[in-house]
Coordinates of C-alpha atoms in Angstrom, one line a residue:
M1 CA -44.4 -26.1 -36.0
P2 CA -40.9 -25.2 -36.9
A3 CA -39.5 -26.8 -33.8
I4 CA -41.6 -29.9 -34.4
A5 CA -40.4 -30.3 -37.9
S6 CA -36.8 -30.4 -36.9
G7 CA -36.9 -34.0 -35.9
S8 CA -39.2 -37.0 -35.6
A9 CA -38.7 -37.1 -31.8
R10 CA -40.4 -33.7 -31.6
V11 CA -43.2 -34.5 -34.0
R12 CA -44.5 -37.4 -31.9
P13 CA -45.8 -35.7 -28.7
V14 CA -47.5 -32.8 -30.7
E15 CA -49.1 -35.2 -33.2
A16 CA -50.5 -37.4 -30.4
A17 CA -51.7 -34.5 -28.4
A18 CA -53.5 -33.0 -31.4
R19 CA -55.4 -36.2 -32.0
V20 CA -56.5 -36.5 -28.3
V21 CA -57.6 -32.8 -28.1
M22 CA -59.4 -33.0 -31.4
L23 CA -61.2 -36.2 -30.6
V24 CA -62.5 -34.6 -27.4
L25 CA -63.5 -31.5 -29.3
V26 CA -65.5 -33.3 -32.0
T27 CA -67.1 -35.5 -29.4
V28 CA -68.5 -32.4 -27.6
L29 CA -69.5 -30.7 -30.8
T30 CA -71.3 -33.8 -32.2
L31 CA -73.3 -34.3 -29.0
T32 CA -74.2 -30.6 -29.0
A33 CA -75.2 -30.5 -32.7
T34 CA -77.2 -33.8 -32.8
G35 CA -78.2 -34.7 -29.3
D36 CA -77.9 -38.3 -30.5
P37 CA -75.4 -40.5 -28.6
A38 CA -75.5 -43.0 -31.4
Q39 CA -73.5 -40.6 -33.5
L40 CA -70.6 -41.1 -31.2
G41 CA -69.9 -44.3 -33.0
W42 CA -68.2 -42.2 -35.7
I43 CA -65.9 -40.8 -33.0
A44 CA -65.1 -44.4 -31.9
L45 CA -64.2 -45.3 -35.5
L46 CA -61.9 -42.2 -35.7
A47 CA -60.2 -43.3 -32.5
I48 CA -59.6 -46.8 -33.9
A49 CA -58.2 -45.2 -37.1
A50 CA -55.9 -43.1 -35.0
V51 CA -54.3 -46.1 -33.3
P52 CA -51.4 -46.5 -35.8
A53 CA -50.5 -42.9 -35.1
F54 CA -49.8 -43.9 -31.4
V55 CA -48.2 -47.4 -31.8
A56 CA -46.6 -47.3 -35.3
R57 CA -46.1 -43.6 -36.1
E58 CA -43.0 -44.3 -38.2
H59 CA -44.2 -47.5 -39.9
P60 CA -44.0 -47.0 -43.7
V61 CA -47.4 -48.7 -44.3
L62 CA -49.4 -48.6 -41.1
A63 CA -48.9 -44.9 -40.4
P64 CA -50.1 -43.6 -43.8
A65 CA -52.9 -46.2 -43.8
G66 CA -54.1 -44.9 -40.4
R67 CA -54.2 -41.3 -41.8
F68 CA -56.2 -42.4 -44.9
A69 CA -58.7 -44.2 -42.6
E70 CA -59.1 -41.1 -40.5
V71 CA -59.8 -39.0 -43.6
V72 CA -62.4 -41.5 -45.0
G73 CA -64.1 -41.8 -41.6
T74 CA -64.2 -38.0 -41.2
G75 CA -65.7 -37.5 -44.7
L76 CA -68.4 -40.2 -44.3
A77 CA -69.2 -39.1 -40.7
A78 CA -69.8 -35.5 -42.0
G79 CA -72.8 -36.6 -44.0
W80 CA -74.5 -38.7 -41.3
I81 CA -73.9 -36.1 -38.5
A82 CA -75.2 -33.3 -40.8
A83 CA -78.4 -35.4 -41.5
S84 CA -78.9 -36.0 -37.8
A85 CA -78.4 -32.3 -36.9
D86 CA -80.7 -31.3 -39.7
G87 CA -83.5 -33.1 -38.0
L88 CA -83.2 -30.8 -35.1
N89 CA -82.7 -27.5 -37.0
R90 CA -83.8 -27.2 -40.6
V91 CA -82.8 -23.5 -40.7
N92 CA -79.1 -24.3 -40.8
A93 CA -79.5 -27.5 -42.8
G94 CA -76.2 -29.2 -43.6
F95 CA -74.1 -27.1 -41.2
G96 CA -74.1 -29.9 -38.7
A97 CA -71.1 -31.3 -40.6
E98 CA -69.1 -28.6 -38.8
A99 CA -69.2 -30.7 -35.7
I100 CA -66.9 -33.4 -37.2
L101 CA -65.0 -31.8 -40.0
P102 CA -62.4 -30.0 -37.8
Y103 CA -60.8 -33.4 -37.2
L104 CA -59.9 -33.4 -40.9
T105 CA -57.0 -31.1 -40.1
V106 CA -55.3 -33.8 -37.9
P107 CA -54.2 -36.3 -40.5
L108 CA -53.4 -33.5 -42.9
L109 CA -51.3 -31.7 -40.3
A110 CA -49.5 -35.0 -39.5
A111 CA -48.6 -35.5 -43.1
A112 CA -47.3 -31.9 -43.4
L113 CA -45.2 -32.3 -40.3
W114 CA -43.6 -35.4 -41.7
R115 CA -43.0 -33.4 -44.9
R116 CA -45.1 -35.8 -47.1
Q117 CA -46.8 -33.3 -49.4
T118 CA -47.8 -35.9 -52.0
E119 CA -49.6 -37.9 -49.3
G120 CA -51.3 -34.7 -48.2
V121 CA -52.6 -34.1 -51.7
A122 CA -54.0 -37.6 -51.9
L123 CA -55.6 -37.2 -48.5
L124 CA -57.3 -34.0 -49.7
G125 CA -58.7 -35.8 -52.8
L126 CA -59.9 -38.7 -50.7
A127 CA -61.5 -36.4 -48.2
A128 CA -63.5 -34.7 -51.0
V129 CA -64.7 -38.1 -52.3
A130 CA -65.6 -39.3 -48.8
M131 CA -67.6 -36.1 -48.1
V132 CA -69.6 -36.5 -51.4
A133 CA -70.3 -40.1 -50.6
G134 CA -71.3 -39.4 -47.1
G135 CA -73.5 -36.5 -48.1
A136 CA -75.2 -38.6 -50.9
L137 CA -75.9 -41.7 -48.8
A138 CA -77.0 -40.1 -45.5
G139 CA -80.5 -38.9 -44.7
G140 CA -82.4 -41.3 -47.0
G141 CA -80.0 -40.6 -49.9
I142 CA -80.2 -38.5 -53.1
I143 CA -83.3 -40.4 -54.4
A144 CA -85.3 -39.6 -51.4
G145 CA -84.4 -35.9 -51.9
D146 CA -83.3 -35.6 -48.3
A147 CA -79.5 -36.0 -48.6
P148 CA -77.2 -33.5 -47.0
L149 CA -75.3 -33.2 -50.3
I150 CA -78.1 -31.1 -51.8
E151 CA -78.0 -28.7 -48.9
L152 CA -76.0 -25.5 -49.4
G153 CA -74.9 -25.5 -45.8
Y154 CA -73.3 -28.9 -46.1
L155 CA -71.5 -27.9 -49.3
A156 CA -70.3 -24.7 -47.7
A157 CA -69.0 -26.5 -44.6
C158 CA -67.2 -29.2 -46.7
G159 CA -65.7 -26.6 -49.0
Q160 CA -64.5 -24.5 -46.0
W161 CA -62.7 -27.4 -44.4
L162 CA -61.2 -28.6 -47.7
V163 CA -59.7 -25.1 -48.2
L164 CA -58.4 -25.1 -44.6
G165 CA -56.9 -28.5 -45.3
A166 CA -55.3 -27.3 -48.4
I167 CA -53.7 -24.4 -46.5
V168 CA -52.4 -26.9 -43.9
T169 CA -51.0 -29.1 -46.7
F170 CA -49.4 -26.5 -49.0
A171 CA -48.5 -23.7 -46.6
A172 CA -47.0 -25.8 -43.8
E173 CA -43.4 -25.5 -45.2
T174 CA -43.9 -21.7 -45.8
L175 CA -45.2 -21.2 -42.3
R176 CA -42.4 -23.2 -40.9
Q177 CA -39.8 -21.0 -42.6
L178 CA -41.6 -17.8 -41.5
L179 CA -41.8 -19.0 -37.9
L180 CA -38.2 -20.2 -37.7
P181 CA -35.9 -17.8 -36.1
P182 CA -33.5 -16.1 -38.5
E183 CA -30.2 -17.7 -39.0
P184 CA -27.8 -16.0 -36.6
T185 CA -25.0 -14.0 -38.3
P186 CA -21.7 -15.7 -37.6
Q187 CA -19.9 -14.0 -34.8
P188 CA -16.5 -15.7 -34.7
Y189 CA -15.1 -13.4 -32.0
A190 CA -18.1 -13.9 -29.8
E191 CA -17.8 -17.6 -30.2
A192 CA -14.1 -17.5 -29.5
T193 CA -14.8 -15.5 -26.4
R194 CA -17.3 -18.0 -25.2
L195 CA -15.0 -21.0 -25.8
L196 CA -12.0 -19.3 -24.3
T197 CA -14.0 -18.4 -21.2
Q198 CA -15.0 -22.0 -20.8
L199 CA -11.4 -23.1 -21.4
R200 CA -10.2 -20.7 -18.7
S201 CA -12.8 -22.1 -16.2
V202 CA -11.9 -25.7 -17.0
A203 CA -8.2 -25.0 -16.8
R204 CA -8.6 -23.4 -13.4
S205 CA -10.5 -26.3 -12.1
L206 CA -7.9 -28.9 -13.2
P207 CA -5.0 -30.0 -11.0
G208 CA -1.5 -28.7 -11.9
A209 CA 0.2 -29.8 -15.1
T210 CA -2.8 -31.6 -16.5
L211 CA -2.8 -29.3 -19.5
D212 CA 0.8 -29.8 -20.2
P213 CA 1.4 -32.3 -23.1
G214 CA 4.7 -33.4 -21.7
G215 CA 3.4 -34.0 -18.2
I216 CA 0.4 -36.0 -19.5
S217 CA 2.7 -38.1 -21.7
E218 CA 5.0 -38.9 -18.9
H219 CA 2.1 -39.9 -16.7
L220 CA 0.8 -42.1 -19.5
L221 CA 4.1 -43.9 -19.7
E222 CA 4.1 -44.5 -16.0
E223 CA 0.6 -46.1 -16.2
L224 CA 1.7 -48.3 -19.1
H225 CA 4.8 -49.4 -17.2
T226 CA 2.5 -51.0 -14.6
V227 CA 0.6 -52.8 -17.4
N228 CA 3.6 -53.9 -19.4
A229 CA 7.1 -53.3 -18.1
G230 CA 9.0 -53.1 -21.4
H231 CA 12.5 -51.9 -22.0
R232 CA 11.7 -48.7 -24.0
A233 CA 8.6 -46.6 -24.4
A234 CA 7.7 -43.2 -25.9
V235 CA 4.8 -40.9 -26.7
L236 CA 5.0 -39.0 -30.0
S237 CA 2.7 -36.4 -31.5
A238 CA 2.4 -34.6 -34.8
S239 CA 4.4 -31.4 -35.5
G240 CA 3.4 -30.7 -39.1
G241 CA 5.3 -31.5 -42.2
G242 CA 4.6 -35.2 -41.9
R243 CA 6.9 -35.6 -38.9
L244 CA 6.4 -36.5 -35.3
V245 CA 7.9 -35.0 -32.1
V246 CA 8.8 -37.0 -29.0
L247 CA 6.8 -35.7 -26.0
A248 CA 8.2 -38.1 -23.5
Q249 CA 10.1 -41.4 -23.3
R250 CA 11.1 -44.0 -20.8
G251 CA 13.8 -46.6 -20.7
A252 CA 17.3 -47.5 -19.8
E253 CA 18.6 -46.0 -23.1
R254 CA 17.6 -43.1 -25.2
V255 CA 16.2 -44.0 -28.6
D256 CA 16.4 -42.2 -31.9
W257 CA 12.8 -43.1 -32.8
E258 CA 11.6 -43.1 -36.4
V259 CA 9.7 -39.8 -36.6
T260 CA 8.7 -39.7 -40.3
L261 CA 5.3 -40.8 -41.4
D262 CA 6.3 -41.8 -44.9
A263 CA 8.7 -44.6 -43.8
D264 CA 7.9 -48.3 -44.0
S265 CA 7.3 -48.8 -40.3
A266 CA 4.7 -49.8 -37.8
I267 CA 4.6 -46.2 -36.7
A268 CA 3.4 -45.0 -40.1
D269 CA 1.0 -47.9 -40.4
A270 CA -0.5 -47.2 -36.9
W271 CA -0.9 -43.5 -37.8
A272 CA -2.7 -44.3 -41.1
T273 CA -4.9 -47.1 -40.0
Q274 CA -5.7 -45.9 -36.4
Q275 CA -5.2 -49.5 -35.3
P276 CA -2.5 -50.9 -33.0
Q277 CA 0.5 -52.4 -34.9
T278 CA 3.0 -55.0 -33.7
A279 CA 6.4 -55.7 -35.2
S280 CA 9.3 -58.0 -34.6
R281 CA 11.9 -55.2 -35.0
S282 CA 12.6 -51.9 -33.3
Q283 CA 11.0 -48.6 -34.4
A284 CA 14.3 -46.8 -33.9
R285 CA 16.4 -45.5 -36.7
T286 CA 19.4 -47.3 -35.3
H287 CA 19.2 -50.3 -33.0
S288 CA 21.4 -53.2 -32.1
A289 CA 20.6 -56.6 -33.5
G290 CA 18.7 -59.2 -31.4
D291 CA 15.2 -60.2 -30.6
T292 CA 12.9 -57.2 -30.3
S293 CA 9.1 -56.8 -30.1
S294 CA 7.4 -53.5 -30.6
L295 CA 3.9 -52.3 -30.2
V296 CA 2.6 -49.0 -31.6
V297 CA -0.8 -47.8 -30.4
P298 CA -2.4 -44.8 -32.0
L299 CA -3.9 -42.1 -29.7
V300 CA -7.2 -41.4 -31.4
A301 CA -9.6 -38.6 -30.3
G302 CA -12.8 -38.6 -32.3
V303 CA -11.7 -39.2 -35.9
R304 CA -8.2 -37.7 -35.5
T305 CA -5.0 -39.4 -34.7
I306 CA -3.2 -37.0 -32.3
G307 CA -0.3 -39.1 -31.3
L308 CA 1.3 -42.6 -30.9
V309 CA 2.5 -44.7 -28.0
I310 CA 5.5 -47.0 -28.7
L311 CA 6.4 -49.9 -26.4
E312 CA 9.4 -52.1 -27.0
T313 CA 10.8 -55.2 -25.3
D314 CA 14.0 -57.1 -26.1
A315 CA 12.2 -60.4 -26.5
A316 CA 10.3 -62.1 -29.2
G317 CA 6.4 -62.2 -29.2
A318 CA 6.1 -59.9 -26.2
Y319 CA 2.8 -58.3 -27.3
P320 CA 0.0 -60.9 -27.8
S321 CA -3.6 -59.7 -28.2
G322 CA -4.3 -59.8 -24.5
V323 CA -1.5 -57.3 -23.8
V324 CA -2.5 -55.1 -26.7
Q325 CA -6.0 -54.9 -25.2
S326 CA -4.7 -54.0 -21.8
V327 CA -2.6 -51.3 -23.3
T328 CA -5.4 -49.8 -25.3
E329 CA -7.6 -49.7 -22.2
V330 CA -5.1 -47.3 -20.8
T331 CA -4.4 -45.3 -24.0
D332 CA -8.0 -44.7 -25.1
P333 CA -9.0 -42.4 -22.2
A334 CA -5.5 -40.8 -22.3
A335 CA -6.0 -39.7 -25.9
L336 CA -8.7 -37.2 -25.0
R337 CA -6.5 -35.7 -22.2
L338 CA -3.6 -35.3 -24.5
E339 CA -5.7 -33.7 -27.2
A340 CA -7.0 -31.2 -24.8
A341 CA -3.4 -30.4 -23.7
L342 CA -2.2 -30.0 -27.3
L343 CA -5.1 -27.8 -28.2
F344 CA -4.5 -25.6 -25.1
D345 CA -0.8 -25.5 -26.0
D346 CA -1.8 -24.3 -29.5
V347 CA -4.1 -21.6 -28.1
R348 CA -1.5 -20.4 -25.7
S349 CA 1.1 -20.3 -28.4
L350 CA -1.1 -18.4 -30.8
A351 CA -2.1 -15.9 -28.1
T352 CA 1.5 -15.4 -27.0
N353 CA 2.7 -14.8 -30.6
E354 CA -0.1 -12.5 -31.3
E355 CA 0.6 -10.5 -28.2
R356 CA 4.3 -10.3 -29.0
Q357 CA 3.6 -9.0 -32.5
R358 CA 1.1 -6.5 -31.1
L359 CA 3.7 -5.1 -28.6
A360 CA 6.3 -4.9 -31.4
R361 CA 3.9 -2.9 -33.6
E362 CA 3.0 -0.6 -30.7
I363 CA 6.6 0.0 -29.8
H364 CA 7.6 0.6 -33.4
D365 CA 4.7 3.0 -34.1
G366 CA 4.7 4.7 -30.7
V367 CA 7.7 5.0 -28.4
A368 CA 10.3 4.3 -31.1
Q369 CA 9.0 7.0 -33.5
E370 CA 8.7 9.5 -30.6
L371 CA 12.3 8.9 -29.6
V372 CA 13.4 9.5 -33.2
M373 CA 11.6 12.8 -33.1
V374 CA 13.4 13.7 -29.8
G375 CA 16.7 12.9 -31.5
Y376 CA 15.8 15.2 -34.4
G377 CA 14.9 17.9 -31.9
I378 CA 18.3 17.6 -30.2
D379 CA 20.1 17.8 -33.6
N380 CA 18.2 21.0 -34.3
A381 CA 19.0 22.4 -30.9
Q382 CA 22.7 21.7 -31.5
A383 CA 22.6 23.4 -34.9
T384 CA 21.1 26.6 -33.5
L385 CA 23.4 27.0 -30.5
P386 CA 25.2 30.4 -30.3
E387 CA 28.9 30.7 -30.4
G388 CA 30.7 29.9 -27.2
A389 CA 28.1 27.6 -25.7
E390 CA 30.5 24.6 -25.6
E391 CA 29.2 23.3 -22.3
T392 CA 25.6 23.2 -23.5
A393 CA 26.8 21.6 -26.8
E394 CA 28.6 18.9 -24.9
E395 CA 25.5 18.1 -22.8
L396 CA 23.4 18.0 -26.0
R397 CA 25.9 15.6 -27.6
T398 CA 25.8 13.4 -24.5
L399 CA 22.0 13.5 -24.6
R400 CA 21.9 12.7 -28.3
A401 CA 24.2 9.7 -27.8
E402 CA 21.9 8.4 -25.0
V403 CA 18.9 8.8 -27.2
T404 CA 20.7 6.9 -30.0
R405 CA 21.5 4.1 -27.5
V406 CA 17.9 3.8 -26.4
I407 CA 16.7 3.7 -30.0
T408 CA 19.2 0.9 -30.7
E409 CA 17.9 -1.0 -27.7
L410 CA 14.4 -0.6 -28.8
R411 CA 15.2 -1.9 -32.3
L412 CA 16.9 -4.9 -30.8
S413 CA 13.8 -5.4 -28.5
L414 CA 11.6 -5.3 -31.6
F415 CA 13.8 -7.9 -33.2
E416 CA 13.5 -10.1 -30.1
L417 CA 9.8 -9.8 -30.0
R418 CA 9.4 -10.7 -33.7
S419 CA 11.9 -13.6 -33.5
E420 CA 10.2 -17.0 -33.8
V421 CA 11.4 -20.6 -34.5
D422 CA 10.8 -21.4 -38.1
R423 CA 9.4 -24.8 -38.5
N424 CA 11.7 -25.4 -41.5
G425 CA 14.8 -23.8 -40.0
G426 CA 14.8 -25.2 -36.5
L427 CA 15.7 -24.0 -33.1
A428 CA 19.5 -23.7 -33.7
A429 CA 19.0 -21.5 -36.8
A430 CA 16.7 -19.1 -34.8
I431 CA 19.2 -18.8 -31.9
A432 CA 22.1 -18.3 -34.3
E433 CA 20.3 -15.5 -36.1
Y434 CA 19.5 -13.7 -32.9
A435 CA 23.1 -14.1 -31.5
R436 CA 24.6 -12.8 -34.7
T437 CA 22.4 -9.8 -34.8
L438 CA 23.0 -8.8 -31.1
G439 CA 26.7 -9.7 -31.3
T440 CA 27.2 -7.4 -34.3
S441 CA 25.5 -4.6 -32.5
A442 CA 27.7 -5.0 -29.4
G443 CA 31.0 -5.8 -31.2
L444 CA 31.0 -9.3 -29.8
R445 CA 32.7 -12.2 -31.5
V446 CA 30.1 -15.0 -31.5
H447 CA 31.1 -18.7 -31.6
F448 CA 28.5 -21.4 -32.4
T449 CA 28.5 -25.1 -31.7
F450 CA 25.4 -26.9 -33.0
D451 CA 24.5 -30.6 -32.5
E452 CA 20.9 -30.8 -33.7
S453 CA 19.0 -34.0 -34.6
T454 CA 16.6 -34.1 -37.6
A455 CA 13.8 -34.8 -35.1
R456 CA 12.0 -31.8 -33.6
L457 CA 10.9 -30.7 -30.2
P458 CA 7.3 -29.6 -29.7
A459 CA 6.7 -26.1 -31.0
A460 CA 5.9 -24.6 -27.5
T461 CA 9.1 -26.1 -26.1
E462 CA 11.3 -24.7 -28.9
A463 CA 9.7 -21.3 -28.3
E464 CA 10.5 -21.3 -24.6
L465 CA 14.1 -22.4 -25.3
L466 CA 14.5 -19.6 -27.8
R467 CA 13.3 -17.0 -25.2
I468 CA 15.7 -18.4 -22.6
A469 CA 18.6 -18.2 -25.0
Q470 CA 17.6 -14.6 -26.0
E471 CA 17.5 -13.5 -22.4
A472 CA 20.9 -15.0 -21.7
I473 CA 22.5 -13.5 -24.9
T474 CA 20.9 -10.1 -24.0
N475 CA 22.3 -10.2 -20.5
A476 CA 25.8 -11.0 -21.8
R477 CA 25.6 -8.1 -24.4
K478 CA 24.2 -5.5 -22.0
H479 CA 25.9 -6.2 -18.7
A480 CA 28.9 -8.5 -19.0
G481 CA 31.3 -6.3 -20.9
A482 CA 32.5 -9.4 -22.8
S483 CA 34.5 -9.7 -26.0
N484 CA 33.4 -13.2 -26.9
L485 CA 30.2 -15.1 -26.8
W486 CA 29.9 -18.9 -27.0
V487 CA 26.5 -20.4 -27.9
T488 CA 26.1 -24.2 -27.9
C489 CA 22.8 -25.8 -29.0
T490 CA 22.3 -29.6 -28.6
V491 CA 18.9 -31.0 -29.6
D492 CA 18.1 -34.7 -29.6
P493 CA 14.3 -34.9 -28.7
P494 CA 13.1 -35.1 -26.0
Y495 CA 16.6 -34.0 -24.8
A496 CA 17.9 -30.5 -25.4
E497 CA 20.6 -28.3 -23.9
I498 CA 21.2 -24.6 -24.7
E499 CA 24.4 -23.0 -23.3
V500 CA 25.5 -19.4 -23.5
S501 CA 28.9 -18.4 -22.2
D502 CA 30.8 -15.1 -22.2
D503 CA 34.2 -13.9 -21.1
G504 CA 32.9 -10.8 -19.3
K505 CA 33.0 -9.7 -15.7
G506 CA 30.6 -12.3 -14.4
F507 CA 27.1 -12.2 -13.0
A508 CA 26.5 -9.6 -10.4
D509 CA 24.0 -10.7 -7.7
N510 CA 23.3 -7.2 -6.7
R511 CA 22.1 -6.1 -10.2
P512 CA 18.3 -5.8 -10.1
D513 CA 17.7 -6.2 -13.8
G514 CA 20.0 -9.2 -14.0
R515 CA 18.1 -10.9 -11.1
Y516 CA 14.8 -10.2 -12.8
G517 CA 16.1 -11.8 -16.0
L518 CA 17.3 -14.8 -14.1
T519 CA 13.8 -15.2 -12.6
I520 CA 12.2 -15.0 -16.1
M521 CA 14.6 -17.7 -17.4
A522 CA 13.9 -19.9 -14.4
E523 CA 10.2 -19.6 -14.9
R524 CA 10.4 -20.5 -18.5
A525 CA 12.6 -23.5 -17.8
E526 CA 10.2 -24.7 -15.2
R527 CA 7.3 -24.4 -17.6
I528 CA 8.9 -26.9 -20.0
R529 CA 10.2 -29.1 -17.1
G530 CA 13.8 -28.1 -17.7
R531 CA 16.7 -27.1 -15.4
L532 CA 18.4 -23.7 -15.4
K533 CA 22.1 -23.7 -14.4
I534 CA 24.2 -20.5 -13.9
T535 CA 27.8 -21.0 -13.2
P536 CA 31.1 -18.9 -13.4
R537 CA 33.2 -19.5 -16.4
H538 CA 37.0 -19.9 -16.0
P539 CA 38.9 -17.7 -16.1
S540 CA 36.2 -15.0 -16.4
G541 CA 32.6 -14.7 -17.4
T542 CA 29.4 -16.6 -16.9
T543 CA 27.8 -19.7 -18.3
V544 CA 24.0 -19.9 -18.5
A545 CA 22.6 -23.3 -19.5
V546 CA 19.1 -24.8 -19.8
V547 CA 18.8 -28.6 -19.9
L548 CA 15.7 -30.5 -20.9
G549 CA 15.5 -34.2 -20.3
T550 CA 18.4 -36.6 -20.0
P551 CA 21.6 -36.7 -22.2
P552 CA 21.6 -38.8 -25.3
R553 CA 23.7 -41.9 -25.8
R554 CA 27.3 -41.2 -26.5
D555 CA 27.3 -43.4 -29.6
S556 CA 24.7 -41.3 -31.4
V557 CA 26.0 -39.7 -34.6
R558 CA 25.2 -36.1 -35.3
D559 CA 26.5 -33.5 -37.7
S560 CA 28.1 -30.8 -35.6
V561 CA 29.2 -27.3 -36.7
S562 CA 31.6 -25.2 -34.7
A563 CA 32.6 -21.9 -36.2
P564 CA 33.0 -18.2 -35.2
E565 CA 30.7 -15.6 -36.4
G566 CA 30.9 -14.9 -40.1
E567 CA 32.6 -18.2 -41.0

């Protein structure tokens, strides 16, 4: 019953089967109790009354009317079948009603399954009235003194089935709750494991780069170019804080798209209404005068807007309704792919950050503390050396200096692991903080040049660029023997360039640790579709640069800062 009650679709087959089975049962019992085929007419009446339950089970009038007809027919039939059975066996006078009364449970059960308790109470009352009427009129009637109603067996049978009917009516909900399986205790980690396992299986079955938001966005722009070859196009997604980030763009010129959602623009309107918006002006913050048509199409997955597609053409009226429909036919299926990629990116970023924090805690609480204790032990050994043990003292001082160096390296590694791009501060601020900290520890003079747009790169891209810059700065500090470090950060989404230069001894190809660091940087650059360049710096030193996208227009205006460390 609990499974049945969960929905009307599940009630239907059980309700129908119960009627068929019960009709067959009462037919056999009636023939057995009376031996009179004429009494099967009551079974035929019950079958007719049951028709609405098969053809109009959800009708607000016919379905209840059918159940009331079944109750009346069962109650009246009980009297006549009891009278017919009494003629065969006077010892059990009145108990012949037991042949037909089991059918009473069918309409009562149906009302209970449909959770109509008021109707069930009315059916019980009507059944009692029908039993009294049938028992009084059958067998010659009360006046003749041969009516089933005056037989104790008939009254007992009717009372028994009325009680069973009441149990069905009033206890159905209680039984349903008892039979329902207990609500499972929420297991968030078990659910997370299940979902991540499914995600891993899906990710492995997909072709390469299909879970990369940038790759999916670029492919979408290529598809749209075949539908409408405009002059400029871009895919934007949300980054938090009411701003958008440029995932990919296409066109002869780079565009400083409007990335705020509180501006008076077709971009903000499309995001809010989830409907395509056309405009007769560009959606860029700065754009030359002239005829321009723009189309902004929201990428909607379910009920959420996950991104926007912007198309622009340097002509008036370039996006009639037919073109808009053709574009949406391409963007609608792409929205689901992009949402999957963005969600995967978020999961990967969360997992990576959590792992970095875990490693930082383990290093701090484990190896770092043990090395500090080793340093204390060396200090104690030095303090207890006997007079004249100068050679041993020198070895201990050398060992103590090495332990101090390793502890310093560990602390810098912890700082690197815990460094993240603040969504309010930006990529340049995170790189500057890291360069200052490491430059101070190594006695380097650090020079910064920042050219950062107000627009932001995707969070995952910023994180990878920060790690590449950290690796380049660390290599310069540990291996270059430099006195100066130059860090340049240019960000104009989707373009970015990070450059780290030093005036040290240059990059040694035969240094295993440096080669490993180069491999790591190259892998990170490839992951975000960037290019890693390592070149000698004149007159000495090395320049490591990672470039993402194509350079911006030369007429773009940015606020640049160029200053040495501490200024």
